[in-house]
Amino acid sequence: METLLQQIINGLTTGSVYAVVALGYTMVYGVIQLINFAHGEVVMIGAMVAFGVITGLAGSGLPASMIVAAGVLAAVPACMAIGYSLERVAYRPLRHAPRLAPLITAIGMSIILQHVALLIWGRNPLAFPQIIANPTVSIGLAEISAVQIAIILLSFLMMGGLSWFVYRTRFGIAMRATAENVQVAGLMGINADRVIAATFVIGAALGAVAGVMFGTYYGIAHYTMGFTLGLKAFSAAVLGGIGNLPGAMVGGLLLGLVEALGTGYIGDLTNLCQWPVVDAWLGERCADGAHFILFGSNYQDVFAFVMLILVLVFRPSGLLGERVSERA
Amino acid sequence: MKGRVLSRREVIGLVAIAAALLALPFVLASVGTAWVRITNFAVLFVLLSLGLNIVVGFAGLLDLGYIAFYAVGAYTYALLASPHFNVHLPFWVILPIGAGLACTAGVILGAPTLRLRGDYLAIVTLGFGEIVRIFMNNLSNPVNITNGPKGITLIDPFRIGDFSFSARSELFGLTFSGPIKYYYLLLVVLLCVIVINLRLQDSRIGRAWVAIREDEIAAKAAGINTRNIKLLAFAMGASFGGIAGGMFSAIQAFVSPESFILNESIMVLAMVVLGGMGNIWGVIAGALLLSFMPEVLRYSVEPMQKALFGRMLVDPEVLRMLIFGFALVLTMRFRPAGLWPETRHRREMSENRR
Amino acid sequence: MNGLAAQAGARSGTPESRVLSGQPSLVGETLLEARDIGKRFGGVQALKAVSLTIRRGEIYGLIGPNGAGKTTLFNVFTGLYPRDSGEVIFAGQSLRLESPHIVAAAGIARTFQNIRLFGNMTARENVMVGRHVRTRCGVFGAILRTAGQRAEERAIRGRADDLLRYVGIADRADSLARHLSYGDQRRLEIARALASEPQLLALDEPAAGMNATETAALRTLIEGLRADGLTILLIEHDVKLVLGLCDRVAVLDYGEKIAEDVPEVVRADPRVIEAYLGTGTH
C-alpha cells in the first residue's frame, strides 16, 4: 500500500513535468498542425543552461531557492531564443512546402542542437550540485519531498497561467483564431507569423522550466535527455488529444502515473515464479524464492510508447481531442 | 524509357563502369584491406537508403526509426547463425526470415499509424527505433536472448557448400580476400535492388506511391486504396532493411545494440534527403557521399585539429552528426529535390526550352 | 465494369468516342438515387434529408448559393465525408460510401473545385494513376516484369494517351502537371477521372476561375462527354452555364433541395429566385 501511494506521488511529479513539456508540443501542433520535433532538445538545453548557472552559483552562499530561480531565469530566455530561431529556420520558410519538408528540417535542427550541446557540455551526464536541503514530508504511509511539492505546484501554476493567457487575453484569442484558420485570421488583421513565432517561444519557455524541474528532480542533465523526454511528452500530448491544452495536462499526469505504477509493478506482475503452474515447470529456476522476472523496471521507457500505440489504435483523437485523421 | 535501344556511347559507358566496379576492390586492397571493408559498409548503406527511399522518397512517409528494421534483420541472422544458441542455419534460409520479420514489424507498426496524419508515423517510428534498442539491451534476462549490450559475436559468414565468403581463396591466379568476396556479393545484391527499385518506380504501384506523396486526397479520389498502398511501401522498405541487416551481421560477424541507435536512422535519412527523395541515382550518390565522409573526416579533421590547436576540439563523430543535421536542414531549404535532381525534372526543363 | 471500351481504347486509331465507357443503350434509366442524405458538421446541419435521382446519359446540375451544401453533398457522394444518414443506390446497387477508392471502383469519378493534380508527375502519369482501379498488377509482377505486367502497362499507357488526346492536351503528355496552364490542368483532371472508366463523372465547379473562351471550350468538352454516353453530375456557380448545359437541375439552399427539374422550370421557380436574390419574404 505504501509503495502504491509513493508511486502515485512520484508519478504525479514526473507527470507534471511531462504535462508542461507536452503543452509545448500541443500548442505548436494546435497552431500549425505540425509536430515540433526539436522541442525535446529545447527542454534539454534549458536543463543544461540552468545546470551551468546553478553549478556556478553553488558556492556563492546565496539561498538555494534563489540559485534555482537564477537558473530558471537564465534558462528561459535561452530557450525562448532557440524556440524562436527554430521557427524561423525550420518551419517558417517551409510553411508552403510539402508537409514532409518542415518535419525533416525540424529533425535536422534537433540533431544539430543535440550535438552542439554535446560540444558545449560534454558527453558525460552532469550531476546537479545538491544545494537544496530536500526535506520530506510524511503523508500517511508515503513521503513527498519539498522538490516534488515545488514541481507539482509550479507545473499547475504554469498550466493555469497558460490557460488564462490562451483563453482570456487578446493574444490568446489571436492564437486560437490562427489555430482555427490561418487565412481567415490573417484577414481579421492577425499577424499569423507573429502568432506562430510566439507559440514556439511560449512553448520553449515552458520547456525551459520543465527542463530545470526535470534536472533538479533527477539531479542529472545529459545531452540526450531531450529525446526520451520529448518522446514521452509527445505521447502524453497525443494521449490527451493533440492540439488541446487541458488534454496535454491530463495526458501528462496520466502518463506519469502509468509509468510510475507500471515500472513499480511490472517486475512483480511478470515474475513467473508467482504462478504455481509456471513455477513447477521452471523448477529450480524458482527454487529458494528466486525470481524469474520477464520484464523489470529497465523497461520503464517502453510504457509511454506502448501507450502511444494503444491510443493511436483505439482512440487516435486522444482523451479530450477531436478527430485527427487526415483532413480534406 | 522502355524498350529503348542503348546507343553505342552508352554501351561503352556501361562497360567502362562495370569494369571499374569489378576492378575497384583490387585497387582498394592495394591501398589497404580496410578500404575494401569501408566500401562494403558504404554499399550496405546504399542498400539501406534505397529501402528507405521507397518509404520516404516514393510514398512520402517519414520513417525516423528505419534502422530498427535493419536491427531486426541483423539480430535474426545473428541468432540463427552463431554459437549463441548453437544454431547455424544457411544464410539463404535466414535472410528471408529476417526480411519477413522486419516486414511483419513494419506492418504491425504501420497499420494503426498510417491511417493518421504523416507526422504520427514519424514519431511512432522514432519511438519504435528506441524500443527495439531497449529490448536488444535488456532481453538478456531472465532468458538470454540478445546477450544484452555485449552483443553477439562469432556470427557465421555466408557459406555456400564449402565456399565461405569470409575465407581467402585463389581463383584465376588472383587472391580473393573475404572482404573482396563480400564486395562482389554486395555488388550483385545492389544491382538487384536497383533493378527492383527502377521497376517499381515505373509501375502501377510506384505511380500510386508518388501520387499519394503528391496529394493524398486526390490519390484516394483517383481510386487508390491509400492505406494499403502506404502500408505496402512501409513493409517493403522494412523488408529491404531486414535483408541489409542480415548481410551486415554476417560481414561484421558481430552485432550489438550500439550499431542501431537513432543517429544511424538519421544518417540514412540524410542520405536519402541529400540525394533527392525519390531519385534512385541521387540517393545512391548521397549514400556513398555520406558513408565515406566519416573516413575523410577522420583522415583530415583529426590531424588538422591536432596541428592547429594541439588537441581535438571537435570529435569527428560529433562533426559527422552536425553535418547530417545541416544536410537535412539546408537541403530541404535550398535544394528540396536533392543535390542531384531527378532526370524527370531535367527532361521537363529541356522540353520547356524547346 | 466495362472492359470492352477499355480494350478498344488501348489500341490506337479507334474513334475517339470509343475512348469512353458510357452505355448509350441504357440512357434514361436511373443511375444514381440518393435517399434522405443528411450530414451535420458540429452544430450545423449541412444537408437535410436530400434526395435526388440522376438518370443515365444526362447532365445533372447542382446549383445553389454559397454554403448551400453543394460541395458537401458532392463529398458525401464520393466517399470523402462520411454521411450521417440516408443511402445512395448506384447502378442498381447500394453504394458503399466509406472510402473514396471504393466509390471510384464502383464507377464514380470526380474532379476538385481547386484542382488537385499530382504536380510532380507528368500529365501522362497523372492519367495513368487514374487507371489504378481498373488494373491489378502488384509488386511482384512489377519486379519480375511478367508478360502480363508489360501488357497491362502498355494498355495503361495507350489508354492514357488516348484520353489526353480526347481532352485535347496530347502535346503536353510529358510536361509536369504543375507546369500546365490552368485550362489544361482542368482538362487533365477530367482525363484522369475518365481513366477510371466512370459511369458517372462528377465535376466540382469546373469553370471556376476560367475566362469566357476557356469556359466555352469546357462546355464543348462536357457536351462531347454526354454525346459519348457519359452521365455527368455538375456543380457550378456559373448559373448561366448550368442552365444552358444541363438536362436537369437541382437547387440546394441551406442544405435542402428546394427544386429539381428541367432548367426552364427551375429558372422560373419562385423559391429558387428567392434563394438567389434573397427577396426576403420570410
Short mmCIF file of C-alpha atoms in Angstrom, two decimals, chain A residues 157-327:
data_model
loop_
_atom_site.label_atom_id
_atom_site.label_comp_id
_atom_site.label_asym_id
_atom_site.label_seq_id
_atom_site.Cartn_x
_atom_site.Cartn_y
_atom_site.Cartn_z
CA LEU A 157 0.70 27.29 -11.73
CA MET A 158 2.13 27.35 -15.25
CA MET A 159 -0.75 25.38 -16.67
CA GLY A 160 -3.17 27.77 -15.03
CA GLY A 161 -1.23 30.77 -16.28
CA LEU A 162 -1.14 29.41 -19.82
CA SER A 163 -4.85 28.67 -19.80
CA TRP A 164 -5.53 32.21 -18.65
CA PHE A 165 -3.26 33.52 -21.34
CA VAL A 166 -4.81 31.49 -24.12
CA TYR A 167 -8.43 31.85 -23.14
CA ARG A 168 -8.52 35.30 -21.60
CA THR A 169 -6.05 37.62 -23.33
CA ARG A 170 -6.22 39.28 -26.71
CA PHE A 171 -3.13 37.48 -27.82
CA GLY A 172 -4.58 34.16 -26.74
CA ILE A 173 -7.64 34.83 -28.85
CA ALA A 174 -5.41 35.64 -31.81
CA MET A 175 -3.63 32.36 -31.22
CA ARG A 176 -6.80 30.34 -31.16
CA ALA A 177 -8.06 32.13 -34.25
CA THR A 178 -4.84 31.28 -36.08
CA ALA A 179 -5.20 27.67 -34.99
CA GLU A 180 -8.72 27.63 -36.37
CA ASN A 181 -7.83 29.06 -39.77
CA VAL A 182 -4.63 30.87 -40.70
CA GLN A 183 -6.09 32.63 -43.75
CA VAL A 184 -9.18 33.91 -42.03
CA ALA A 185 -7.17 35.03 -39.01
CA GLY A 186 -4.94 36.91 -41.41
CA LEU A 187 -7.97 38.61 -42.94
CA MET A 188 -9.06 39.67 -39.48
CA GLY A 189 -5.83 41.56 -39.11
CA ILE A 190 -3.97 38.97 -37.07
CA ASN A 191 -0.31 38.71 -37.91
CA ALA A 192 -0.05 34.95 -38.26
CA ASP A 193 3.74 35.00 -38.46
CA ARG A 194 3.94 36.68 -35.11
CA VAL A 195 1.41 34.41 -33.51
CA ILE A 196 3.17 31.29 -34.74
CA ALA A 197 6.56 32.56 -33.61
CA ALA A 198 5.10 33.47 -30.23
CA THR A 199 3.64 30.00 -29.89
CA PHE A 200 7.07 28.47 -30.38
CA VAL A 201 8.60 30.93 -27.93
CA ILE A 202 6.00 30.35 -25.22
CA GLY A 203 6.29 26.59 -25.64
CA ALA A 204 10.06 26.90 -25.37
CA ALA A 205 9.79 28.99 -22.20
CA LEU A 206 7.60 26.33 -20.61
CA GLY A 207 10.04 23.72 -21.84
CA ALA A 208 12.92 25.56 -20.19
CA VAL A 209 11.20 25.46 -16.81
CA ALA A 210 10.35 21.81 -17.35
CA GLY A 211 13.99 21.13 -18.13
CA VAL A 212 15.10 22.73 -14.88
CA MET A 213 12.46 20.83 -12.93
CA PHE A 214 13.47 17.56 -14.52
CA GLY A 215 17.16 18.26 -13.89
CA THR A 216 16.69 19.15 -10.25
CA TYR A 217 14.34 16.24 -9.64
CA TYR A 218 16.66 13.60 -11.04
CA GLY A 219 19.76 15.60 -10.21
CA ILE A 220 21.17 14.98 -13.66
CA ALA A 221 21.37 16.56 -17.09
CA HIS A 222 22.60 14.90 -20.28
CA TYR A 223 22.67 15.93 -23.90
CA THR A 224 20.42 13.03 -24.91
CA MET A 225 17.80 13.61 -22.22
CA GLY A 226 15.61 15.64 -24.56
CA PHE A 227 14.99 12.72 -26.87
CA THR A 228 13.28 10.35 -24.44
CA LEU A 229 11.61 13.18 -22.56
CA GLY A 230 10.32 14.63 -25.80
CA LEU A 231 9.01 11.29 -26.98
CA LYS A 232 7.18 10.77 -23.71
CA ALA A 233 5.76 14.26 -23.59
CA PHE A 234 4.57 13.89 -27.15
CA SER A 235 2.88 10.62 -26.21
CA ALA A 236 1.25 12.49 -23.34
CA ALA A 237 0.02 15.18 -25.73
CA VAL A 238 -1.46 12.54 -28.04
CA LEU A 239 -3.00 10.72 -25.10
CA GLY A 240 -4.79 13.87 -24.04
CA GLY A 241 -5.68 14.83 -27.60
CA ILE A 242 -3.09 16.79 -29.51
CA GLY A 243 -3.82 20.45 -30.02
CA ASN A 244 -5.84 20.51 -26.82
CA LEU A 245 -4.31 22.31 -23.82
CA PRO A 246 -6.25 20.64 -20.99
CA GLY A 247 -5.64 17.39 -22.84
CA ALA A 248 -1.88 17.84 -22.62
CA MET A 249 -2.13 18.40 -18.90
CA VAL A 250 -4.35 15.38 -18.29
CA GLY A 251 -2.26 13.27 -20.64
CA GLY A 252 0.98 14.25 -18.94
CA LEU A 253 -0.25 13.46 -15.46
CA LEU A 254 -1.81 10.20 -16.61
CA LEU A 255 1.33 9.12 -18.40
CA GLY A 256 3.41 9.93 -15.32
CA LEU A 257 1.13 7.77 -13.22
CA VAL A 258 1.03 4.88 -15.68
CA GLU A 259 4.79 4.96 -15.98
CA ALA A 260 5.41 5.08 -12.25
CA LEU A 261 2.91 2.36 -11.44
CA GLY A 262 3.94 0.27 -14.42
CA THR A 263 7.60 0.49 -13.56
CA GLY A 264 6.81 -0.22 -9.93
CA TYR A 265 4.73 -3.27 -10.57
CA ILE A 266 5.79 -4.79 -13.85
CA GLY A 267 8.55 -6.78 -12.16
CA ASP A 268 6.08 -8.35 -9.74
CA LEU A 269 3.50 -8.91 -12.42
CA THR A 270 5.85 -10.64 -14.81
CA ASN A 271 7.61 -12.66 -12.16
CA LEU A 272 6.70 -16.08 -13.47
CA CYS A 273 7.62 -17.79 -10.24
CA GLN A 274 4.47 -16.45 -8.60
CA TRP A 275 2.25 -18.58 -10.82
CA PRO A 276 2.22 -22.14 -9.45
CA VAL A 277 1.90 -23.75 -12.88
CA VAL A 278 4.92 -21.98 -14.28
CA ASP A 279 6.76 -22.37 -11.01
CA ALA A 280 6.57 -26.14 -11.30
CA TRP A 281 7.65 -26.02 -14.91
CA LEU A 282 10.60 -23.74 -14.23
CA GLY A 283 11.63 -25.97 -11.35
CA GLU A 284 14.92 -24.98 -9.87
CA ARG A 285 14.97 -21.54 -11.50
CA CYS A 286 12.32 -20.62 -8.96
CA ALA A 287 13.82 -22.50 -6.05
CA ASP A 288 14.58 -20.69 -2.79
CA GLY A 289 12.25 -17.79 -3.57
CA ALA A 290 14.25 -16.83 -6.65
CA HIS A 291 12.58 -14.61 -9.21
CA PHE A 292 12.02 -15.21 -12.84
CA ILE A 293 11.12 -11.72 -13.96
CA LEU A 294 10.32 -11.34 -17.64
CA PHE A 295 10.26 -7.56 -17.70
CA GLY A 296 11.86 -5.50 -14.98
CA SER A 297 11.98 -1.80 -14.27
CA ASN A 298 14.58 -1.39 -17.03
CA TYR A 299 11.62 -1.30 -19.40
CA GLN A 300 10.48 1.99 -17.90
CA ASP A 301 10.85 3.89 -21.15
CA VAL A 302 8.66 1.44 -23.01
CA PHE A 303 5.41 2.34 -21.28
CA ALA A 304 4.98 5.70 -22.92
CA PHE A 305 5.46 4.17 -26.32
CA VAL A 306 3.08 1.29 -25.71
CA MET A 307 0.54 3.82 -24.52
CA LEU A 308 1.10 5.94 -27.62
CA ILE A 309 0.45 2.95 -29.88
CA LEU A 310 -2.64 1.92 -27.92
CA VAL A 311 -4.06 5.43 -28.11
CA LEU A 312 -3.39 5.60 -31.84
CA VAL A 313 -5.11 2.26 -32.37
CA PHE A 314 -8.14 2.76 -30.19
CA ARG A 315 -8.69 6.47 -29.82
CA PRO A 316 -6.47 8.49 -32.13
CA SER A 317 -8.25 11.67 -31.14
CA GLY A 318 -6.98 11.22 -27.57
CA LEU A 319 -9.00 11.53 -24.40
CA LEU A 320 -10.15 15.11 -24.90
CA GLY A 321 -9.39 15.75 -28.55
CA GLU A 322 -11.16 15.93 -31.84
CA ARG A 323 -10.65 13.78 -34.90
CA VAL A 324 -7.09 13.80 -36.14
CA SER A 325 -7.14 11.55 -39.16
CA GLU A 326 -6.32 13.10 -42.50
CA ARG A 327 -8.23 16.21 -43.32
#
